[in-house]
Amino acid sequence: MTTDILQLLVSGLATGAIYALVAIGFTLLWQTSQTINFAQGEFVMLPAFYILMAGNLGLPFWAAALIGIAVSVLTLGVLFKLVVVDPMIRHGVMPLVIATIGLAIVLKEGVKEFYSAQAQPFPPLAEATNIAIGGVVFSLQSIVNLAIAIAAVVILQFFLSRTYTGRCMQATAQNPSVARILGIDVDRMILYTFVINAGLVALASILVTPIYLAKFTNGETLGIYAFIAAIIGGFNQVRGAILGGLLLGVLDNLVATYLSTQYRNALPLLILIIVVLVRPQGLLGRVEERTV
Amino acid sequence: MDTESILTLDGVYAGYGKMTILHGTNFTVPRNAITTVIGPNGAGKSTAFKTIFGMVRANAGRIAFEGADITNLPPRALIERGIVYVPQGRNIFPQLSVRHNLELGGVAAPAQLDLAGRMEQALDRFPVLRRKANQQASTLSGGEQKMLEIARSLLLEPKLMLVDEPSIGLSPLLVSELFSLLNDIKARGVTVLMIEQNAKRALESSDYGIVLELGQTRMFDRADKLLADPRVGQLFLGGTMKTTKGAA
């Protein structure tokens, strides 16, 4: 019984860590530029196809993955900011939200139309074997995914808190007008967050796609889960997004096993409703003070 | 005028959208002195500061710093020339440590500058900030936060400091401390241009005063003369003066 729970916990954490990566990106974009990206799920779906396309050219997986990440940074980071966010945010948060919903549809239908409507196999980082640690059997893939996601979060946190540029980014998120007054290049810091978000979704794509296969609809649930993870954790906190993602992954796994797989999709929404009712700023969030 | 000026506004027009706040504002700021800008709400005091600091666009006129045209330069370029701006209200990064807040005063530092050395000097000058250097800035009291903002703005040893309503929300004791701090800053060769709602107290610790009304300079004189002027007394220092808060 306890070994079952341990296994479920680890596989839940492994999925949750991927949600967390996506939710962190979501939160960073909101913090620095008030961008609510409803195409975030599609941003996770797409890099896998970049990598498949690079692989179709005959490249080995690692090279295809690097190219996929680079193209993601360029398109989902830099181009997304310049072509979609910058022109729309001038008109307010809502027009941008609508634009990202439109973008999500374009990306989804684009992949379906120009690549394939069929699910494509995607090479996993780890073999589909199990390993036993102290008598408990874990899937190697879960362990590897969890380790990579944790490493990415640690590196990101290190960058944000221990480097001068990282702290300039935090300053931009916490108080953009004062950041500008101190001479911080606010636009550049915002661009960096878009680049980081693109890197995070590309990584999440590499980790998650072997499990679900590469399919144009992959973003639908992922986007919602990341959005909900960001909200229940606290929309304005990176560590909130981590907590929200992990919590969702673990609970999702437990519910699917012990209650019913039919209700697993309802669970995130249920948690969302409870958090919004009981603690609207999120589990770790702060109440936002925004002045006009 | 008998003293050398560091900053000059010449016929500056500026505002927000179609609302013009500054209607050809002229004034000069004497070097190595504290000059306080007083005036009723809506007179354009804060707008003048934002226009000087490149946060609000000047549509006409000229702003000169040490003789050079700085009209509509962005904040970064102004910091590099030696101007800093401490706006109204709270201007800290609440979730960064006090040390890291202070350090961001050096964003525009030239590459060869010994920023760590400057940080140590600043922490020596403000012992309360050293004591709390590793705490989140949000844990500081209102007065300490203002100290942090001022210490941060002094990190690159500016020539001119624009301070907007530094005394808001501070206890009378802290207000005295603040004004004596500004005098120390002046003694170190920094020119201070300040907006104050607390006009009488501010003028008492200033060298010069500017009276701004409807975006135009009504008076400019030595602070003690303005304090003694019955018109100023009636308008801004007497019992009839409204002390309602608000962005001007």
XYZ file of C-alpha atoms in Angstrom:
540
model
C 0.000 0.000 0.000
C 2.676 2.495 0.973
C 4.780 1.429 -1.998
C 1.774 2.053 -4.243
C 1.386 5.497 -2.810
C 5.082 6.203 -3.206
C 4.963 5.153 -6.852
C 1.905 7.275 -7.468
C 3.507 10.166 -5.669
C 6.644 10.045 -7.806
C 4.795 9.672 -11.090
C 2.409 12.440 -9.975
C 5.332 14.678 -9.106
C 6.904 13.918 -12.480
C 3.764 15.057 -14.325
C 3.274 17.910 -11.887
C 6.815 19.132 -12.453
C 6.040 19.460 -16.146
C 2.868 21.416 -15.349
C 5.018 23.532 -13.057
C 7.476 24.388 -15.865
C 4.613 25.564 -18.044
C 2.935 27.398 -15.165
C 6.178 29.187 -14.243
C 6.427 30.540 -17.781
C 2.821 31.644 -17.582
C 3.489 33.451 -14.309
C 6.671 35.124 -15.562
C 4.880 36.548 -18.591
C 2.114 37.888 -16.382
C 4.502 39.404 -13.871
C 6.672 41.298 -16.278
C 4.277 42.213 -19.057
C 0.684 41.489 -17.950
C 0.485 38.947 -20.740
C -2.018 36.178 -20.084
C -1.076 33.628 -22.688
C -3.956 31.323 -23.518
C -1.810 29.735 -26.215
C 0.579 28.425 -23.553
C -0.668 24.841 -24.015
C -0.103 25.063 -27.765
C 3.339 26.484 -26.982
C 4.055 23.104 -25.349
C 2.508 21.145 -28.201
C 4.471 22.882 -30.955
C 8.176 22.373 -30.068
C 7.741 18.591 -30.334
C 6.756 19.113 -33.962
C 9.741 21.390 -34.561
C 11.902 18.561 -33.258
C 10.122 15.967 -35.397
C 10.606 18.165 -38.463
C 14.291 18.608 -37.681
C 14.477 14.839 -37.148
C 12.874 14.274 -40.557
C 15.885 16.016 -42.061
C 17.937 13.101 -40.820
C 19.420 14.739 -37.728
C 20.061 12.729 -34.567
C 17.582 13.355 -31.756
C 19.832 15.537 -29.618
C 20.611 17.840 -32.557
C 16.957 17.972 -33.554
C 16.052 18.808 -29.948
C 18.568 21.661 -29.834
C 17.249 23.039 -33.107
C 13.686 22.644 -31.818
C 14.522 24.618 -28.680
C 16.274 27.325 -30.707
C 13.354 27.660 -33.129
C 10.961 27.758 -30.170
C 12.911 30.556 -28.529
C 12.832 32.465 -31.784
C 9.161 31.931 -32.657
C 7.412 31.384 -29.305
C 9.682 33.847 -27.520
C 10.946 36.709 -29.671
C 8.415 36.646 -32.528
C 5.482 36.101 -30.162
C 6.466 39.227 -28.245
C 7.168 41.387 -31.284
C 4.289 40.307 -33.527
C 1.473 39.505 -31.087
C 2.124 40.955 -27.638
C 3.685 44.349 -28.361
C 1.008 45.538 -30.802
C -1.896 44.161 -28.734
C -0.911 45.050 -25.153
C -1.181 48.745 -26.044
C -4.920 48.217 -26.317
C -5.135 46.482 -22.950
C -4.974 43.070 -21.366
C -8.248 41.765 -22.800
C -7.475 42.314 -26.497
C -4.200 40.476 -25.926
C -6.003 37.598 -24.210
C -8.316 37.270 -27.207
C -5.333 37.422 -29.550
C -3.621 34.568 -27.715
C -6.793 32.483 -27.895
C -6.780 33.109 -31.634
C -3.111 32.209 -31.816
C -3.824 28.926 -30.017
C -6.352 27.998 -32.701
C -3.962 28.983 -35.499
C -1.142 26.875 -34.056
C -3.361 23.873 -33.448
C -5.032 23.938 -36.846
C -1.721 24.780 -38.500
C -0.065 21.637 -37.157
C -3.105 19.559 -38.095
C -3.181 20.988 -41.608
C 0.520 21.133 -42.431
C 2.027 18.297 -40.433
C -0.434 15.614 -39.454
C -3.724 15.012 -37.705
C -2.408 11.672 -36.484
C -0.526 11.171 -33.248
C 3.191 10.801 -33.930
C 5.590 8.756 -31.816
C 8.208 10.857 -30.063
C 11.495 9.500 -28.702
C 11.663 9.397 -24.899
C 14.693 10.618 -22.992
C 14.720 7.467 -20.889
C 13.904 3.892 -21.775
C 10.525 2.583 -20.737
C 11.916 0.475 -17.929
C 11.430 0.450 -14.216
C 14.027 0.810 -11.548
C 13.778 -0.338 -7.954
C 14.865 2.024 -5.209
C 14.654 0.560 -1.706
C 12.112 -2.055 -2.723
C 9.841 0.421 -4.499
C 9.598 0.233 -8.271
C 9.563 3.507 -10.172
C 9.345 4.195 -13.870
C 12.716 5.439 -15.066
C 10.972 7.980 -17.265
C 9.233 9.555 -14.275
C 12.479 9.829 -12.370
C 14.331 11.352 -15.327
C 11.516 13.822 -16.060
C 11.317 14.856 -12.439
C 15.075 15.305 -12.200
C 15.264 17.410 -15.373
C 12.316 19.577 -14.375
C 13.761 20.160 -10.910
C 17.144 21.008 -12.408
C 15.517 23.519 -14.765
C 13.649 25.191 -11.913
C 16.777 25.350 -9.756
C 18.795 26.886 -12.601
C 16.024 29.404 -13.286
C 15.749 30.375 -9.620
C 19.505 30.682 -9.405
C 19.503 32.981 -12.419
C 16.631 35.125 -11.110
C 17.966 35.572 -7.588
C 21.749 35.257 -7.834
C 22.582 37.237 -10.959
C 22.339 40.968 -11.470
C 20.337 40.539 -14.676
C 17.982 38.152 -12.880
C 17.402 40.682 -10.146
C 16.804 43.391 -12.737
C 14.111 41.091 -14.155
C 12.581 40.661 -10.712
C 12.680 44.411 -10.197
C 10.916 44.881 -13.532
C 8.225 42.420 -12.456
C 7.754 43.986 -9.037
C 7.728 47.628 -10.031
C 8.307 48.439 -13.708
C 8.062 52.213 -13.399
C 10.706 52.343 -10.664
C 12.851 49.904 -12.633
C 12.767 52.361 -15.536
C 13.605 55.276 -13.247
C 16.731 53.434 -12.097
C 17.833 52.985 -15.695
C 16.922 49.316 -16.088
C 16.232 48.430 -19.721
C 12.677 47.291 -18.985
C 11.884 46.240 -22.569
C 14.940 44.024 -22.668
C 14.019 42.400 -19.337
C 10.527 41.687 -20.676
C 12.039 40.157 -23.802
C 14.174 37.910 -21.574
C 11.060 36.580 -19.841
C 9.566 35.696 -23.227
C 12.756 33.884 -24.141
C 12.766 32.030 -20.810
C 9.111 31.088 -21.268
C 9.874 29.704 -24.713
C 12.736 27.670 -23.277
C 10.498 26.305 -20.521
C 7.694 25.254 -22.854
C 10.194 23.645 -25.235
C 11.662 21.659 -22.363
C 8.189 20.690 -21.159
C 7.398 19.595 -24.698
C 10.424 17.296 -24.799
C 9.477 15.772 -21.450
C 5.741 15.361 -21.965
C 5.408 14.377 -25.613
C 6.862 10.850 -25.270
C 4.039 10.140 -22.818
C 1.130 11.558 -24.834
C 2.636 11.215 -28.352
C 2.906 14.292 -30.555
C -0.594 15.405 -31.410
C -2.004 18.769 -32.416
C -4.511 18.648 -29.554
C -1.861 18.161 -26.857
C -2.055 21.762 -25.782
C -5.710 21.722 -24.801
C -5.453 20.065 -21.407
C -1.859 21.144 -20.780
C -2.732 24.797 -21.216
C -5.668 24.565 -18.840
C -3.674 22.596 -16.272
C -0.814 25.112 -16.355
C -3.241 28.005 -16.112
C -4.984 26.429 -13.133
C -1.659 25.514 -11.516
C -0.546 29.146 -11.813
C -3.792 30.409 -10.300
C -4.025 28.011 -7.374
C -0.383 28.585 -6.514
C -0.687 32.347 -6.702
C -0.482 34.054 -10.047
C 2.226 36.470 -9.015
C 4.674 33.987 -7.527
C 7.078 31.627 -9.273
C 7.112 29.313 -6.271
C 3.305 29.400 -6.339
C 3.389 28.038 -9.879
C 5.734 25.257 -8.756
C 3.487 24.306 -5.845
C 0.359 24.514 -8.000
C 1.872 22.321 -10.701
C 3.140 19.650 -8.320
C -0.123 19.620 -6.367
C -2.160 19.191 -9.514
C 0.064 16.399 -10.808
C -0.056 14.430 -7.571
C -3.774 14.870 -6.885
C -4.627 14.061 -10.491
C -2.743 10.792 -10.195
C -4.287 9.873 -6.854
C -7.827 10.626 -8.011
C -7.367 8.671 -11.233
C -6.173 5.648 -9.274
C -8.361 5.645 -6.191
C -11.533 7.388 -7.270
C -12.276 7.417 -10.942
C -10.485 8.230 -14.173
C -13.728 9.777 -15.381
C -13.506 12.523 -12.813
C -9.834 13.283 -13.205
C -10.460 16.180 -15.575
C -12.953 17.697 -13.178
C -10.466 17.740 -10.338
C -8.337 20.727 -11.432
C -11.485 22.766 -11.964
C -12.770 21.753 -8.552
C -9.502 22.775 -6.903
C -9.586 26.015 -8.888
C -13.079 26.845 -7.658
C -12.184 26.085 -4.050
C -9.020 28.181 -4.164
C -10.725 31.099 -5.874
C -13.498 31.043 -3.271
C -11.346 30.533 -0.192
C -8.056 32.175 -1.076
C -8.405 34.252 -4.256
C -4.769 35.394 -4.253
C -3.671 31.731 -4.494
C -1.914 29.501 -2.002
C 1.345 31.466 -2.017
C 0.195 34.604 -3.780
C 0.112 38.140 -2.507
C -2.788 40.483 -2.928
C -1.839 42.728 -5.834
C -1.692 46.434 -5.396
C -1.925 48.038 -8.756
C -2.427 51.712 -9.142
C -3.802 53.251 -12.264
C 20.413 85.744 -10.426
C 23.544 85.704 -8.292
C 24.243 81.955 -8.275
C 25.183 79.502 -10.961
C 22.268 77.369 -12.154
C 22.414 73.616 -12.747
C 19.025 73.084 -14.372
C 16.874 75.358 -16.500
C 13.361 74.915 -17.812
C 12.562 77.252 -20.658
C 8.958 77.508 -21.876
C 8.169 73.848 -21.297
C 4.785 72.518 -22.378
C 3.826 69.021 -21.249
C 0.857 66.976 -20.089
C -1.048 63.751 -20.431
C -2.777 63.108 -23.718
C -4.742 66.218 -24.637
C -4.530 67.632 -21.123
C -1.724 70.151 -20.922
C -0.392 70.625 -17.396
C 2.732 72.672 -17.958
C 1.979 75.861 -19.891
C 5.341 77.261 -20.816
C 6.975 76.602 -17.473
C 10.196 78.484 -16.780
C 12.466 78.073 -13.807
C 16.101 77.707 -12.912
C 17.593 75.620 -10.146
C 20.691 76.980 -8.379
C 23.630 74.629 -8.005
C 24.674 73.255 -4.602
C 21.465 74.298 -2.919
C 18.150 72.853 -1.841
C 15.274 74.280 -3.823
C 11.706 73.453 -2.897
C 8.829 73.649 -5.345
C 5.540 74.508 -3.689
C 2.116 75.100 -5.140
C -1.484 73.913 -4.952
C -2.598 70.506 -6.139
C -2.708 70.337 -9.892
C -0.080 73.062 -10.265
C 2.106 70.676 -12.254
C 4.841 70.052 -9.695
C 5.062 66.285 -10.192
C 4.494 66.669 -13.922
C 7.442 69.054 -14.080
C 9.648 66.448 -12.382
C 8.431 63.663 -14.672
C 9.050 65.869 -17.683
C 12.564 66.694 -16.537
C 13.217 62.988 -16.001
C 11.923 61.889 -19.411
C 8.834 60.126 -18.060
C 6.406 62.632 -19.579
C 7.087 64.071 -23.000
C 7.783 67.776 -23.353
C 5.816 68.981 -26.390
C 7.589 72.304 -26.554
C 10.315 74.203 -24.767
C 13.759 73.267 -23.624
C 15.237 71.654 -20.530
C 18.954 72.207 -19.987
C 21.246 70.528 -17.473
C 24.654 72.129 -16.968
C 24.064 74.032 -20.172
C 23.365 70.962 -22.328
C 19.957 70.216 -23.815
C 18.397 67.198 -22.078
C 14.820 67.638 -23.296
C 13.043 64.268 -23.604
C 16.135 62.184 -22.909
C 15.261 58.796 -21.384
C 15.946 58.170 -17.662
C 19.039 56.071 -18.328
C 20.763 58.891 -20.223
C 19.865 61.355 -17.464
C 21.264 59.089 -14.755
C 24.484 58.861 -16.734
C 24.637 62.658 -16.760
C 24.139 62.800 -13.008
C 20.408 63.310 -12.438
C 18.382 60.982 -10.206
C 14.696 60.947 -9.371
C 12.966 59.733 -6.221
C 9.228 59.724 -6.964
C 6.353 60.082 -4.552
C 5.167 57.098 -2.565
C 6.849 53.751 -2.210
C 9.479 52.971 -4.772
C 11.166 49.875 -3.477
C 11.112 46.318 -4.799
C 9.284 44.676 -1.889
C 10.444 41.113 -2.485
C 14.091 41.855 -3.019
C 16.437 42.221 -0.057
C 17.459 45.660 1.137
C 20.963 45.034 -0.230
C 19.657 44.038 -3.636
C 17.357 47.057 -3.740
C 20.292 49.307 -2.973
C 22.445 47.602 -5.577
C 19.938 48.461 -8.319
C 20.868 52.101 -7.860
C 23.976 51.135 -9.814
C 22.287 49.834 -12.963
C 23.650 52.719 -14.999
C 27.127 52.538 -13.459
C 30.065 52.743 -15.841
C 31.886 49.410 -16.168
C 35.020 50.489 -14.313
C 33.128 51.689 -11.229
C 33.710 49.791 -7.977
C 30.051 49.132 -7.201
C 30.810 46.872 -4.218
C 32.851 49.673 -2.666
C 30.018 52.135 -3.208
C 27.586 49.687 -1.613
C 29.773 49.463 1.491
C 29.987 53.256 1.738
C 26.219 53.549 1.431
C 25.635 50.916 4.116
C 28.115 52.758 6.353
C 26.197 55.967 5.915
C 22.857 54.326 6.631
C 23.455 51.933 9.540
C 19.784 50.952 9.672
C 20.071 49.636 6.128
C 23.187 47.665 7.016
C 21.427 46.084 9.993
C 18.571 44.981 7.749
C 20.611 44.432 4.582
C 19.532 40.833 4.102
C 15.864 41.303 4.972
C 13.148 41.670 2.376
C 12.637 45.364 1.690
C 8.918 44.966 2.430
C 9.802 44.515 6.117
C 11.165 48.070 6.373
C 9.101 50.824 7.960
C 7.905 53.719 5.810
C 10.776 55.936 6.958
C 13.351 53.217 6.371
C 11.973 52.619 2.887
C 12.439 56.319 2.085
C 16.009 56.100 3.432
C 16.594 53.114 1.173
C 15.267 55.002 -1.850
C 17.456 57.979 -1.089
C 20.523 55.823 -0.423
C 19.858 53.988 -3.692
C 19.567 57.227 -5.635
C 22.887 58.450 -4.183
C 24.811 55.311 -5.117
C 26.254 56.781 -8.301
C 27.023 60.143 -6.633
C 24.624 62.228 -8.724
C 24.866 65.961 -9.232
C 21.140 66.669 -9.063
C 18.489 64.841 -7.105
C 14.774 65.304 -7.792
C 12.710 64.311 -4.755
C 8.927 64.315 -4.918
C 7.121 64.614 -1.568
C 9.646 62.680 0.521
C 7.933 63.479 3.818
C 4.509 61.981 3.003
C 3.476 59.494 5.641
C 6.448 60.128 7.938
C 6.185 61.075 11.609
C 7.229 64.669 12.513
C 10.455 63.357 14.027
C 11.307 61.455 10.855
C 10.480 64.515 8.764
C 13.125 66.485 10.686
C 15.604 63.670 10.164
C 14.789 63.586 6.476
C 15.317 67.311 5.991
C 18.619 67.205 7.860
C 19.632 64.251 5.694
C 18.871 66.332 2.594
C 21.121 69.059 4.003
C 23.911 66.491 4.485
C 23.404 65.427 0.906
C 23.715 69.039 -0.207
C 26.898 69.414 1.847
C 28.363 66.568 -0.187
C 27.845 68.529 -3.360
C 24.464 67.265 -4.541
C 21.909 69.800 -5.678
C 18.453 68.963 -4.372
C 15.192 69.906 -6.077
C 12.234 68.890 -3.942
C 8.466 69.024 -4.046
C 6.815 69.348 -0.670
C 3.246 69.552 0.504
C 4.622 70.429 3.920
C 5.625 73.829 2.521
C 6.583 75.660 5.700
C 8.824 72.916 7.078
C 10.391 72.351 3.675
C 11.135 76.025 3.029
C 12.699 76.310 6.465
C 15.274 73.712 5.450
C 15.732 74.992 1.900
C 17.846 77.667 0.289
C 15.413 78.598 -2.462
C 11.738 78.218 -3.207
C 9.709 78.126 -6.385
C 5.968 78.770 -6.343
C 4.246 76.941 -9.165
C 0.629 77.591 -10.055
C -1.334 76.322 -13.064
C 1.869 75.080 -14.623
C 3.627 78.441 -14.419
C 6.224 79.861 -12.095
C 4.653 82.608 -9.968
C 7.605 83.285 -7.712
C 11.214 82.336 -7.311
C 13.245 83.626 -4.397
C 15.335 82.743 -1.393
C 13.395 80.435 0.888
C 13.484 82.825 3.859
C 12.063 85.615 1.716
C 9.232 83.394 0.508
C 8.519 82.366 4.089
C 8.197 86.033 5.013
C 6.116 86.940 1.957
C 2.466 87.521 2.940
C 1.188 86.279 -0.429
C 2.944 82.955 0.018
C 1.788 82.809 3.614
C -1.805 83.318 2.575
C -1.696 80.920 -0.293
C 0.341 78.033 1.039
C 1.450 78.411 4.605
C -1.606 79.734 6.412
C -4.534 77.951 7.944
C -6.513 78.138 4.745
C -4.052 75.975 2.874
C -5.610 72.733 1.842
C -3.523 69.708 2.711
C -5.459 67.103 0.796
C -3.227 64.480 -0.691
C -3.058 63.653 -4.360
C -0.834 63.644 -7.366
C -0.146 67.128 -8.563
